[in-house]
Structures are given as C-alpha cells and as structure tokens.
Amino acid sequence: MSAGSFYITTPIFYVNDVPHIGHAYTEVAADVLARWHRQSGDDAWLLTGTDEHGQKILRTAIANGVTPKEWADRLVETAWKPLLETVNIANDDFIRTTDERHEVNAQKFLQHLHDEGHIYTGEYEGYYCVGCEEYKQTSDLVDGTGDYAGQLVCAIHSKPVELLHEKNYFFKMSAFADRLLALYEENPNFVQPEAARNEVMSFVKRGLSDLSISRSSFDWGIKVPWDESHVVYVWFDALLNYITAAGYGQNDEEFASRWPATHIVGKDILRFHAVIWPAMLMAAGIEVPKQVFGHGWLLVGGEKMSKSKLTGIAPSQITDTFGSDAFRYYFMRAISFGQDGSFSWEDLSARYQSELANGFGNLASRVIAMVVRYCDGVVPALSAGTAGAFTAEDLAIAATERRVTDAAAAAIDKLAIHDALATVWELVDELNGYITLQEPWALAKNPESRERLGTVLHTAVRGLGTLAVLLSPVIPIATGKLWTALGGDGALVDQRVDRAWEWTGGAQVSALEPLFPRIESIVEPTDG
Ligand SMILES: [Zn+2]
C-alpha cells in the first residue's frame, strides 16, 4: 500500500438477487467513504461487482433457457449496473467473477496454495443449502414446517437442505486459527464494529474446520487448475475478486499500490470475510485486509430486508420521488453505520422536509437570493470595501466551520458516517440561527448598516461554501449546484474536504433553483 492509498470494496452481489435497498445502502456507504478520501487527497479506489458462479445461477439459467453466462450478462446490464446509477455510485472498477482477469488469477492463487501444501484431497458428506451455497452445520438447521414437515431445512431459507457426499479438495483452514486469533488481538480494528469482532473471535476460539473448496457435481465455476473435473467453491472464488481486481497475478506494481483493502460487508457474511478470507491470504503469503467492517441490518416494519423475506424495496421506488441525494443522505444520517436501523417512509419524508429542504436547501436559497437582491449578486468582501471587520458572531461561524471540518474527518476515519453528518449539520443549524439573529433583511433597509449587511452575507456565503464541500461526498448533485451558484472555483469534487473551512468565497453568485423541492404527495408503494 502506498501512502495515501485507500482501497475500499463492497461485497460483490450475487447476480440472481433482486437489487433492494440493502444492496444500495452498502454501495452508498462505500461510495461516501471513497469520495471522502478522494477529496482528502488520497488515492481512493472503489471496487464493486458481481458474483456469477455456482449451482443456483446454473439452475435459474437453465430454467430460463439460456447459458449461465448469458443469464449473468443480462442481470448485470439490467439490474446491477443500473442500481449504481440509481444511487449515483462513482465506482472506479466493476469486477465480474466471469472476467478473464478474475478466473485466470484466481486459478493462480489456488495453484499457489496447492503447491505450498495448503490443499488436500478428502471426502465430504454434509447438508448443503443451495440458497446459501454452503454446507450447513446441524446447528444451522431447523425442523421444516408445512410442505417441508419432517425434513431438515436451512434456518435462513426455510427450504430443505440436500445431503451431499463428494470427493473434495480441502483448504487446511484449521491450521490458521491461532494466527487469526493473534490478528484479532493485536489489531482490534481488523474487524469492526466491536460486536462483530467479539462474534468472530468467539467463533474462531471454538476451533476451525478445514474448508471444502471444490465441487464436482456441476461445472459452472472456475476450474480447479490441477483437476478440471472440479470447480472452485463459489465463496472461495468470490472472495478472490478483491485481489484479482487490484492486479494480483498480473500487475504486481498496481497490486502493491492498492492492497490491502477496507471491506464493507453485511454482518451476515462477516465470517467469510473475517475468518476464511484472511486465512486464505495468510496461506498465500499476502497481507490481510486493512479492515473488515460489518454493517447492520436494515429493518422494514421490524423485519430484516432480504431477498427471501420478500420485504425488498427497490431503490428506485425511493429515488423516483426523492432523488438519489435524499436516498444517500437519509440512509447515512438516520442509521448509525455498523448498527441495525429501521427504514420507514414517514421518517424518510420527515427528514427530507426538515433537514434537507428546510434546514439546508432553504438556507442556501435564502442567502443566495439576498446576495442577488441586495448586492446585485456580488459577494461582499472586506478587501473590496463592501464588508466590514468581523464581529464575535461572524468569527463564531468561522470557528464552527473549522471545528466541524476536523470533527467530520475524525468521524470518517472511524467509519462513523452518521456522526460526520450530524457534526456537519451543527453548521447548518448554526448558520440558520445566525441569519435569524443578524436579520440581513432589516440591515438592508438602513443605508447606515450597509457595511454590516455585507459582512453578514459574506460570512453566510463562506459557510455555505464550507457546507457544499463537506456534504459533497454524500449529496453530490445538490452540492454541485450550490457550488456553481456560489461561484466556487473549479469542480466541487476537486475541493479538499479536509480543508473545507479554508474557502473564502467566490466573486459573484448566480440564481439557485430549490435544491430539495417540495414533494406534494408521497405515495407509499403497497405490497404485492
Ligand atoms: Zn440457506
């Protein structure tokens, strides 16, 4: 990793899934962190993509009368890439596990582990859940009900598991338990938040089994390089995307400059990322990830969002009404990143109205309108003789700009995106209070307070510029419009978010359309 490198990943999404707000939530969080680091001068790199192998994909492709690759191509183009556009993700790369760069280099990785004696041939018998694409422990199974009464079913999918017996290749994962525990102890940040770290540690302390890493009962996958009658277990294949996308096996220089990554994952796939994945890397002699961060569930009506519970809400249902900025803001602000959080249409529209439209959007519109009305759009400045010396109230705003810039950066370092936003909103609230107290509309009526009016508007414009920069990673569209209206130099995405308070104002403002227009009626989508 080079100095200032920030490589961040989302899980690669299973192509068969239907995109719902849970997927979009993960994408937005990773995107906000990537944009923040990019605007802090880091070489930030956001990777996302799709997981396309495995028996379940093969089965649905056959059921739809196409090849599995055709099926995956269709879903990538019609579902997954559009999801990124829907919530305005600025990813640097999109990897598919069917990409040649992935397949070839995943095979290199596997061959390397085989050559180094980390893989052996064995017999495996166990209960396999096709929905999970994994062998289940008996503790993961429950008694079926209804149609499945008398059978064992997967606790997650409520569908019967299959008893499979096959010759398999195994990864000697059990050999890495001690090194993993040492990693968690020595680097408490490796798995976060703390609850996730505790869960992973107690899981590994109970002892690790070796991992079956191949299948021979179907052929939709990466071939095991020394035995082409087997394909690589889909999770083992999928995890490798994080290094194959960064140049592993084909571009050592690129790989050295990017790796290690910060992985943002849902807590349901924490063990794959915090146990199996670092063990694989240790075996290959590759540095472990910088961090694995498990975010919480999104709850809708108290139930976890998931494909199997049919509570999925399409992200476009929200963005069609509120826009992508509001989607991004809402989920980053309303939910403590790392904790479970509830989504409700009422909370979304309440926050849209009070925080985005009234709190931020209205502040921007009013200040710019007053500069246009009272100063012909020319931003008053001390140097031009159109503003006076700062009073304590003006200096307090400048101090808050600096304080929230630093505090937001500190929160982002801890991946506490919600805290960063709450901090920035202190400036929104303080500026609104400042305008109310300073009453520029009253100052404008009196020619003797002309200079004071200039100082107040100058201070407010500066504050808005600071907000535009600080909020640009989260609400890039609205802040882009604001930056243009403020007469900011250069592109907003090129402004340093860690020095947002330094902006001293442009020369001239221009008219600003409402950033968060009033939404007349919100139609809540009905179920099925
Ligand atoms: Zn399952």
Coordinates of C-alpha atoms and ligand atoms in Angstrom, one line a residue:
M1 CA 0.0 0.0 0.0
S2 CA 1.4 3.4 -1.0
A3 CA 1.0 6.4 1.3
G4 CA -2.5 7.8 1.0
S5 CA -3.9 4.7 -0.8
F6 CA -7.5 4.0 0.2
Y7 CA -8.9 0.9 -1.4
I8 CA -12.5 0.1 -0.4
T9 CA -14.8 -2.6 -1.6
T10 CA -18.4 -3.6 -1.4
P11 CA -19.4 -7.3 -1.4
I12 CA -19.8 -8.4 -4.9
F13 CA -23.5 -9.0 -5.4
Y14 CA -25.0 -12.3 -6.3
V15 CA -26.4 -11.8 -9.8
N16 CA -29.5 -13.7 -9.1
D17 CA -30.6 -11.4 -6.3
V18 CA -33.0 -8.6 -7.0
P19 CA -31.4 -5.3 -6.0
H20 CA -33.1 -3.9 -2.9
I21 CA -32.3 -1.0 -0.6
G22 CA -30.0 -3.2 1.5
H23 CA -27.6 -3.5 -1.5
A24 CA -27.9 0.2 -2.3
Y25 CA -27.2 1.0 1.3
T26 CA -23.9 -0.9 1.2
E27 CA -23.0 0.8 -2.1
V28 CA -23.7 4.3 -0.8
A29 CA -21.7 3.8 2.4
A30 CA -18.7 2.6 0.5
D31 CA -19.1 5.4 -2.1
V32 CA -19.3 8.1 0.5
L33 CA -16.1 6.8 2.2
A34 CA -14.4 6.6 -1.2
R35 CA -15.5 10.1 -2.2
W36 CA -14.4 11.5 1.2
H37 CA -11.0 10.0 0.9
R38 CA -10.7 11.1 -2.8
Q39 CA -11.5 14.7 -1.7
S40 CA -8.9 14.3 1.2
G41 CA -6.1 13.9 -1.3
D42 CA -5.9 10.1 -1.0
D43 CA -5.6 7.7 -3.9
A44 CA -9.1 6.3 -3.3
W45 CA -10.3 3.3 -5.3
L46 CA -13.9 1.9 -5.0
L47 CA -14.5 -1.6 -6.2
T48 CA -17.8 -3.3 -6.7
G49 CA -19.1 -6.0 -8.9
T50 CA -21.0 -9.3 -9.2
D51 CA -20.6 -12.9 -8.1
E52 CA -21.7 -15.1 -11.0
H53 CA -20.8 -18.7 -10.4
G54 CA -22.5 -21.5 -8.6
Q55 CA -25.2 -24.1 -8.8
K56 CA -28.1 -21.6 -8.2
I57 CA -27.2 -19.5 -11.1
L58 CA -26.8 -22.5 -13.3
R59 CA -30.3 -23.7 -12.3
T60 CA -32.0 -20.4 -13.0
A61 CA -30.2 -20.0 -16.3
I62 CA -31.4 -23.5 -17.4
A63 CA -34.9 -22.7 -16.2
N64 CA -34.8 -19.5 -18.4
G65 CA -33.4 -21.4 -21.4
V66 CA -30.1 -19.5 -21.6
T67 CA -26.5 -20.3 -20.7
P68 CA -25.3 -19.2 -17.2
K69 CA -23.0 -16.6 -18.8
E70 CA -25.9 -15.1 -20.9
W71 CA -28.1 -15.1 -17.7
A72 CA -25.4 -13.2 -15.8
D73 CA -24.8 -10.8 -18.7
R74 CA -28.5 -10.0 -18.7
L75 CA -28.7 -9.3 -14.9
V76 CA -25.5 -7.3 -14.8
E77 CA -26.8 -5.0 -17.5
T78 CA -30.5 -4.8 -16.5
A79 CA -30.2 -4.9 -12.7
W80 CA -26.8 -4.3 -11.2
K81 CA -25.2 -1.6 -13.2
P82 CA -28.5 0.4 -13.2
L83 CA -28.5 0.1 -9.4
L84 CA -25.2 2.0 -9.3
E85 CA -26.7 4.8 -11.4
T86 CA -29.9 4.9 -9.4
V87 CA -27.9 5.8 -6.2
N88 CA -25.1 7.7 -8.0
I89 CA -22.1 5.5 -7.2
A90 CA -18.7 6.7 -8.5
N91 CA -17.0 3.3 -8.5
D92 CA -13.6 3.0 -10.1
D93 CA -14.0 -0.6 -11.2
F94 CA -16.6 -3.2 -11.6
I95 CA -15.5 -6.8 -11.5
R96 CA -17.4 -9.8 -12.5
T97 CA -16.2 -13.2 -11.4
T98 CA -16.6 -14.4 -15.0
D99 CA -14.0 -11.8 -16.1
E100 CA -10.9 -13.4 -17.5
R101 CA -8.7 -11.3 -15.2
H102 CA -10.5 -12.9 -12.3
E103 CA -10.7 -16.5 -13.5
V104 CA -7.1 -16.7 -14.6
N105 CA -5.7 -15.1 -11.5
A106 CA -8.0 -17.0 -9.1
Q107 CA -6.6 -20.1 -10.6
K108 CA -3.0 -18.9 -10.0
F109 CA -3.9 -18.2 -6.4
L110 CA -5.3 -21.7 -6.0
Q111 CA -2.4 -23.4 -7.7
H112 CA -0.1 -21.5 -5.4
L113 CA -1.9 -22.8 -2.3
H114 CA -1.8 -26.3 -3.7
D115 CA 1.9 -26.1 -4.4
E116 CA 2.5 -24.8 -0.9
G117 CA 0.7 -27.8 0.6
H118 CA -2.3 -25.9 2.0
I119 CA -4.8 -28.1 0.0
Y120 CA -5.5 -31.8 0.3
T121 CA -8.0 -34.3 -1.2
G122 CA -10.7 -35.6 1.1
E123 CA -14.2 -37.0 1.3
Y124 CA -17.0 -34.8 2.4
E125 CA -20.5 -35.5 3.4
G126 CA -22.8 -32.8 4.7
Y127 CA -26.0 -30.9 4.4
Y128 CA -25.9 -28.4 1.6
C129 CA -28.1 -25.4 1.3
V130 CA -28.3 -24.2 -2.4
G131 CA -29.7 -20.9 -1.2
C132 CA -26.7 -20.2 1.0
E133 CA -24.3 -22.1 -1.4
E134 CA -22.7 -23.7 1.6
Y135 CA -22.6 -26.8 3.7
K136 CA -24.5 -26.2 6.9
Q137 CA -23.7 -27.4 10.4
T138 CA -26.6 -29.3 12.0
S139 CA -26.9 -26.3 14.4
D140 CA -27.7 -24.2 11.4
L141 CA -30.7 -26.4 10.5
V142 CA -34.3 -26.5 11.9
D143 CA -37.3 -28.7 11.5
G144 CA -39.3 -27.9 8.5
T145 CA -43.0 -26.9 8.7
G146 CA -45.9 -27.1 6.2
D147 CA -44.7 -28.7 2.9
Y148 CA -41.4 -29.5 4.5
A149 CA -42.6 -31.1 7.7
G150 CA -40.4 -33.9 8.7
Q151 CA -37.4 -32.6 6.8
L152 CA -34.4 -30.5 8.0
V153 CA -34.5 -27.0 6.5
C154 CA -32.0 -24.2 6.4
A155 CA -32.7 -21.7 9.2
I156 CA -32.2 -18.8 6.8
H157 CA -34.0 -20.0 3.8
S158 CA -36.6 -22.3 5.4
K159 CA -36.1 -24.7 2.5
P160 CA -34.8 -28.3 2.7
V161 CA -31.1 -28.9 2.6
E162 CA -29.5 -31.7 0.4
L163 CA -27.3 -34.4 1.9
L164 CA -24.2 -34.3 -0.4
H165 CA -21.3 -36.8 -0.5
E166 CA -18.4 -35.9 -2.7
K167 CA -14.7 -36.1 -3.2
N168 CA -13.5 -32.6 -2.4
Y169 CA -10.4 -30.6 -2.2
F170 CA -9.9 -29.0 1.2
F171 CA -8.2 -25.9 2.4
K172 CA -6.3 -26.5 5.7
M173 CA -8.0 -23.6 7.3
S174 CA -7.8 -25.2 10.8
A175 CA -4.1 -24.5 10.7
F176 CA -4.7 -20.8 10.8
A177 CA -6.9 -20.5 14.0
D178 CA -4.0 -19.3 16.2
R179 CA -2.7 -16.8 13.7
L180 CA -6.3 -15.4 13.2
L181 CA -6.8 -15.0 16.9
A182 CA -3.5 -13.2 17.2
L183 CA -4.5 -10.9 14.4
Y184 CA -7.8 -10.0 16.2
E185 CA -6.0 -9.5 19.4
E186 CA -3.1 -7.4 18.0
N187 CA -5.2 -5.4 15.6
P188 CA -8.6 -4.6 17.2
N189 CA -9.5 -2.6 14.2
F190 CA -9.2 -5.5 11.8
V191 CA -12.9 -6.5 12.5
Q192 CA -15.3 -3.7 13.4
P193 CA -17.6 -2.8 15.0
E194 CA -16.8 -4.2 18.4
A195 CA -19.8 -6.6 18.5
A196 CA -18.7 -8.1 15.1
R197 CA -15.2 -8.5 16.4
N198 CA -16.4 -10.3 19.5
E199 CA -18.6 -12.6 17.5
V200 CA -15.8 -13.5 15.1
M201 CA -13.3 -14.1 17.9
S202 CA -15.6 -16.4 19.8
F203 CA -16.4 -18.3 16.6
V204 CA -12.7 -18.9 15.9
K205 CA -12.0 -19.8 19.6
R206 CA -14.4 -22.7 19.3
G207 CA -12.0 -24.2 16.7
L208 CA -11.9 -24.1 12.9
S209 CA -12.6 -27.0 10.5
D210 CA -10.9 -27.3 7.2
L211 CA -12.9 -25.9 4.3
S212 CA -14.2 -27.8 1.3
I213 CA -13.2 -25.7 -1.7
S214 CA -14.3 -27.6 -4.7
R215 CA -17.5 -29.2 -6.3
S216 CA -17.7 -31.8 -8.9
S217 CA -21.5 -32.2 -9.2
F218 CA -21.9 -29.2 -11.6
D219 CA -19.5 -27.3 -13.8
W220 CA -20.5 -23.6 -13.6
G221 CA -17.4 -22.2 -12.0
I222 CA -13.7 -21.7 -12.1
K223 CA -12.0 -25.0 -12.9
V224 CA -9.6 -26.3 -10.3
P225 CA -6.3 -26.0 -12.2
W226 CA -4.9 -29.4 -11.4
D227 CA -8.2 -31.3 -11.7
E228 CA -10.6 -29.9 -14.2
S229 CA -13.4 -32.2 -13.1
H230 CA -13.8 -29.9 -10.2
V231 CA -14.9 -26.3 -9.9
V232 CA -13.9 -23.9 -7.1
Y233 CA -16.4 -23.4 -4.3
V234 CA -18.2 -20.2 -5.1
W235 CA -17.2 -18.3 -1.9
F236 CA -13.6 -19.2 -2.3
D237 CA -13.9 -17.9 -5.9
A238 CA -15.8 -14.7 -4.9
L239 CA -13.5 -13.6 -2.1
L240 CA -10.6 -13.5 -4.5
N241 CA -12.2 -10.7 -6.5
Y242 CA -10.8 -8.2 -4.1
I243 CA -7.2 -9.0 -5.2
T244 CA -7.8 -10.1 -8.8
A245 CA -9.4 -6.6 -9.4
A246 CA -6.4 -4.9 -7.9
G247 CA -3.9 -6.6 -10.2
Y248 CA -3.0 -9.7 -8.2
G249 CA -1.2 -12.2 -10.5
Q250 CA -0.9 -9.9 -13.4
N251 CA 0.3 -6.4 -12.3
D252 CA 2.5 -6.5 -9.2
E253 CA 3.0 -2.8 -9.2
E254 CA -0.7 -2.0 -9.2
F255 CA -1.4 -4.6 -6.6
A256 CA 1.3 -3.2 -4.3
S257 CA -0.1 0.3 -4.7
R258 CA -3.7 -0.7 -3.9
W259 CA -3.7 -3.6 -1.4
P260 CA -4.7 -4.0 1.4
A261 CA -8.4 -3.0 1.2
T262 CA -11.1 -1.9 3.6
H263 CA -14.0 -4.3 3.1
I264 CA -17.6 -3.1 3.8
V265 CA -19.8 -6.1 4.3
G266 CA -23.2 -7.0 5.7
K267 CA -22.8 -8.8 9.0
D268 CA -24.4 -12.0 7.5
I269 CA -21.2 -12.5 5.5
L270 CA -18.8 -11.4 8.2
R271 CA -17.3 -14.8 8.8
F272 CA -16.4 -15.3 5.2
H273 CA -14.5 -12.0 5.2
A274 CA -13.0 -12.0 8.7
V275 CA -12.1 -15.7 9.0
I276 CA -11.9 -17.6 5.7
W277 CA -10.5 -14.7 3.7
P278 CA -7.6 -13.7 6.0
A279 CA -6.8 -17.4 6.4
M280 CA -6.6 -17.7 2.6
L281 CA -4.4 -14.7 2.3
M282 CA -2.1 -15.9 5.2
A283 CA -1.7 -19.2 3.3
A284 CA -0.7 -17.4 0.2
G285 CA 1.7 -15.1 2.0
I286 CA -0.4 -12.0 1.2
E287 CA -1.1 -9.2 3.6
V288 CA -4.5 -9.4 5.3
P289 CA -7.1 -6.7 4.6
K290 CA -6.8 -3.4 6.4
Q291 CA -10.3 -3.8 7.9
V292 CA -13.4 -5.8 7.6
F293 CA -16.4 -3.6 8.7
G294 CA -19.7 -5.4 9.2
H295 CA -22.7 -3.1 8.9
G296 CA -26.1 -3.9 10.4
W297 CA -29.4 -5.0 9.0
L298 CA -31.9 -2.6 7.5
L299 CA -35.2 -3.3 9.1
V300 CA -38.5 -2.5 7.5
G301 CA -41.5 -2.9 9.8
G302 CA -39.2 -4.7 12.2
E303 CA -38.1 -7.3 9.7
K304 CA -34.7 -7.7 8.1
M305 CA -34.5 -6.7 4.4
S306 CA -33.7 -9.7 2.4
K307 CA -34.4 -11.5 -0.8
S308 CA -36.0 -14.4 1.0
K309 CA -38.4 -12.5 3.2
L310 CA -39.9 -10.6 0.2
T311 CA -39.8 -7.3 2.0
G312 CA -37.4 -5.9 -0.5
I313 CA -38.0 -2.3 -1.7
A314 CA -36.4 -1.3 -5.0
P315 CA -34.1 1.7 -4.5
S316 CA -35.8 3.4 -7.5
Q317 CA -39.0 3.5 -5.6
I318 CA -37.3 6.0 -3.3
T319 CA -35.2 7.8 -5.8
D320 CA -38.0 8.3 -8.2
T321 CA -39.7 10.5 -5.7
F322 CA -36.9 11.9 -3.5
G323 CA -33.9 11.8 -5.8
S324 CA -30.6 10.0 -5.2
D325 CA -29.1 12.7 -2.9
A326 CA -32.0 12.2 -0.5
F327 CA -31.6 8.4 -0.6
R328 CA -27.9 8.8 0.2
Y329 CA -28.4 11.3 2.9
Y330 CA -31.2 9.5 4.6
F331 CA -29.5 6.2 5.0
M332 CA -26.2 7.7 6.0
R333 CA -27.8 10.0 8.6
A334 CA -30.7 8.1 10.0
I335 CA -28.8 4.8 10.7
S336 CA -25.7 4.5 12.8
F337 CA -23.3 2.8 10.5
G338 CA -22.5 -0.6 12.0
Q339 CA -25.8 -0.9 13.8
D340 CA -29.2 -2.2 12.7
G341 CA -31.5 0.5 11.6
S342 CA -35.1 0.9 10.6
F343 CA -36.3 2.3 7.3
S344 CA -39.7 4.0 7.2
W345 CA -41.3 6.2 4.6
E346 CA -42.5 8.5 7.3
D347 CA -39.0 9.0 8.7
L348 CA -37.6 9.5 5.2
S349 CA -40.1 12.2 4.3
A350 CA -39.9 13.9 7.6
R351 CA -36.1 14.2 7.3
Y352 CA -36.3 15.2 3.7
Q353 CA -38.6 18.1 4.7
S354 CA -37.0 19.2 7.9
E355 CA -33.3 18.6 7.3
L356 CA -32.7 18.7 3.5
A357 CA -35.4 21.1 2.3
N358 CA -35.9 23.4 5.3
G359 CA -32.6 23.1 7.0
F360 CA -30.1 23.1 4.2
G361 CA -31.9 23.8 0.9
N362 CA -33.8 26.8 2.3
L363 CA -30.6 28.3 3.9
A364 CA -28.8 28.1 0.6
S365 CA -31.7 29.6 -1.4
R366 CA -32.2 32.5 1.1
V367 CA -28.6 33.5 1.3
I368 CA -28.1 33.5 -2.4
A369 CA -31.3 35.3 -3.0
M370 CA -30.3 38.1 -0.6
V371 CA -26.9 38.5 -2.3
V372 CA -28.7 38.8 -5.6
R373 CA -31.3 41.2 -4.3
Y374 CA -29.2 43.4 -2.0
C375 CA -25.8 43.3 -3.7
D376 CA -26.6 42.5 -7.4
G377 CA -25.1 39.1 -6.9
V378 CA -21.6 40.4 -6.0
V379 CA -20.3 38.7 -2.9
P380 CA -19.3 41.4 -0.4
A381 CA -15.7 41.4 0.8
L382 CA -13.6 43.4 3.2
S383 CA -10.9 43.8 0.6
A384 CA -13.5 45.4 -1.8
G385 CA -14.7 47.7 1.0
T386 CA -18.2 46.1 0.8
A387 CA -17.9 44.3 4.1
G388 CA -16.6 45.3 7.5
A389 CA -14.5 43.8 10.2
F390 CA -15.7 40.5 11.7
T391 CA -17.6 40.6 15.0
A392 CA -17.7 37.8 17.5
E393 CA -20.8 36.3 15.9
D394 CA -19.1 36.1 12.5
L395 CA -15.9 34.7 14.0
A396 CA -18.0 32.0 15.8
I397 CA -19.3 30.8 12.4
A398 CA -15.8 30.6 11.1
A399 CA -14.7 28.7 14.2
T400 CA -17.6 26.2 13.7
E401 CA -16.6 25.7 10.1
R402 CA -13.1 24.7 11.2
R403 CA -14.3 22.6 14.1
V404 CA -16.9 20.6 12.1
T405 CA -14.4 20.0 9.3
D406 CA -12.0 18.4 11.7
A407 CA -14.6 16.5 13.6
A408 CA -16.2 15.1 10.5
A409 CA -12.8 13.9 9.2
A410 CA -12.2 12.2 12.6
A411 CA -15.6 10.5 12.4
I412 CA -15.0 9.3 8.8
D413 CA -11.7 7.8 10.0
K414 CA -13.8 5.6 12.3
L415 CA -16.3 4.9 9.5
A416 CA -18.9 6.7 11.6
I417 CA -20.6 8.4 8.6
H418 CA -23.7 9.2 10.7
D419 CA -21.5 11.1 13.2
A420 CA -19.8 13.0 10.4
L421 CA -23.2 14.1 9.1
A422 CA -24.5 15.0 12.5
T423 CA -21.4 17.2 13.0
V424 CA -21.8 18.9 9.7
W425 CA -25.4 19.7 10.5
E426 CA -24.3 21.7 13.5
L427 CA -23.0 24.2 11.0
V428 CA -26.3 24.1 9.0
D429 CA -28.2 24.8 12.3
E430 CA -25.8 27.5 13.4
L431 CA -25.9 29.3 10.1
N432 CA -29.7 29.3 10.2
G433 CA -29.6 30.7 13.7
Y434 CA -27.0 33.3 12.6
I435 CA -29.3 34.5 9.7
T436 CA -32.3 34.8 12.1
L437 CA -30.3 36.8 14.6
Q438 CA -28.5 39.1 12.2
E439 CA -31.6 39.8 10.2
P440 CA -29.9 40.9 6.9
W441 CA -33.3 41.9 5.5
A442 CA -33.5 44.5 8.3
L443 CA -29.9 45.6 7.8
A444 CA -30.8 46.1 4.1
K445 CA -33.4 48.7 4.9
N446 CA -30.9 51.0 6.6
P447 CA -28.1 52.6 4.4
E448 CA -26.0 53.1 7.6
S449 CA -25.8 49.3 8.1
R450 CA -24.7 48.6 4.6
E451 CA -21.3 47.5 5.6
R452 CA -22.7 45.2 8.3
L453 CA -25.0 43.7 5.8
G454 CA -22.0 42.9 3.6
T455 CA -20.2 41.3 6.5
V456 CA -23.2 39.1 7.3
L457 CA -23.7 38.0 3.7
H458 CA -20.0 37.4 3.2
T459 CA -20.0 35.2 6.4
A460 CA -23.1 33.3 5.2
V461 CA -21.7 32.7 1.7
R462 CA -18.5 31.3 3.2
G463 CA -20.4 29.0 5.5
L464 CA -22.4 27.7 2.5
G465 CA -19.2 27.0 0.6
T466 CA -17.9 25.0 3.5
L467 CA -21.1 23.1 3.6
A468 CA -21.0 22.4 -0.1
V469 CA -17.6 20.9 0.2
L470 CA -18.3 18.9 3.4
L471 CA -21.5 17.5 2.1
S472 CA -20.3 16.7 -1.5
P473 CA -19.4 13.1 -0.8
V474 CA -23.0 12.4 0.5
I475 CA -25.2 14.7 -1.6
P476 CA -23.1 15.3 -4.7
I477 CA -25.8 16.6 -7.0
A478 CA -27.3 19.3 -4.7
T479 CA -23.9 20.5 -3.5
G480 CA -22.7 20.6 -7.1
K481 CA -25.5 23.0 -8.0
L482 CA -24.8 25.0 -4.8
W483 CA -21.1 25.3 -5.6
T484 CA -21.8 26.6 -9.1
A485 CA -24.3 29.1 -7.7
L486 CA -21.8 30.3 -5.2
G487 CA -19.2 31.0 -7.9
G488 CA -16.8 28.4 -6.5
D489 CA -13.6 27.9 -8.5
G490 CA -13.1 24.6 -10.2
A491 CA -15.1 21.4 -9.8
L492 CA -16.6 20.7 -6.4
V493 CA -15.1 17.2 -6.4
D494 CA -11.7 18.7 -6.6
Q495 CA -12.1 20.7 -3.4
R496 CA -10.4 19.3 -0.3
V497 CA -13.0 18.1 2.2
D498 CA -10.4 18.0 5.0
R499 CA -9.8 21.8 4.4
A500 CA -13.4 22.8 3.7
W501 CA -13.3 25.7 6.1
E502 CA -10.5 27.4 4.1
W503 CA -12.8 28.5 1.3
T504 CA -13.1 32.3 1.3
G505 CA -15.9 32.9 -1.1
G506 CA -16.3 33.5 -4.8
A507 CA -16.8 36.8 -6.5
Q508 CA -20.3 36.5 -7.8
V509 CA -23.3 34.3 -7.0
S510 CA -25.9 33.2 -9.5
A511 CA -29.5 32.1 -9.1
L512 CA -30.1 28.8 -7.4
E513 CA -33.1 26.6 -8.1
P514 CA -34.5 24.9 -4.9
L515 CA -32.1 22.1 -4.0
F516 CA -34.8 19.9 -2.4
P517 CA -38.1 20.9 -3.9
R518 CA -41.3 20.3 -2.0
I519 CA -42.8 16.9 -2.6
E520 CA -46.6 17.3 -2.9
S521 CA -47.7 13.8 -2.2
I522 CA -45.8 10.7 -1.2
V523 CA -47.4 7.5 -2.4
E524 CA -46.3 4.7 -0.3
P525 CA -45.9 1.6 -2.5
T526 CA -48.3 -1.1 -1.5
D527 CA -47.3 -4.7 -1.0
G528 CA -47.7 -7.2 -3.9
Ligands
ZN1 ZN -29.8 -21.4 3.3

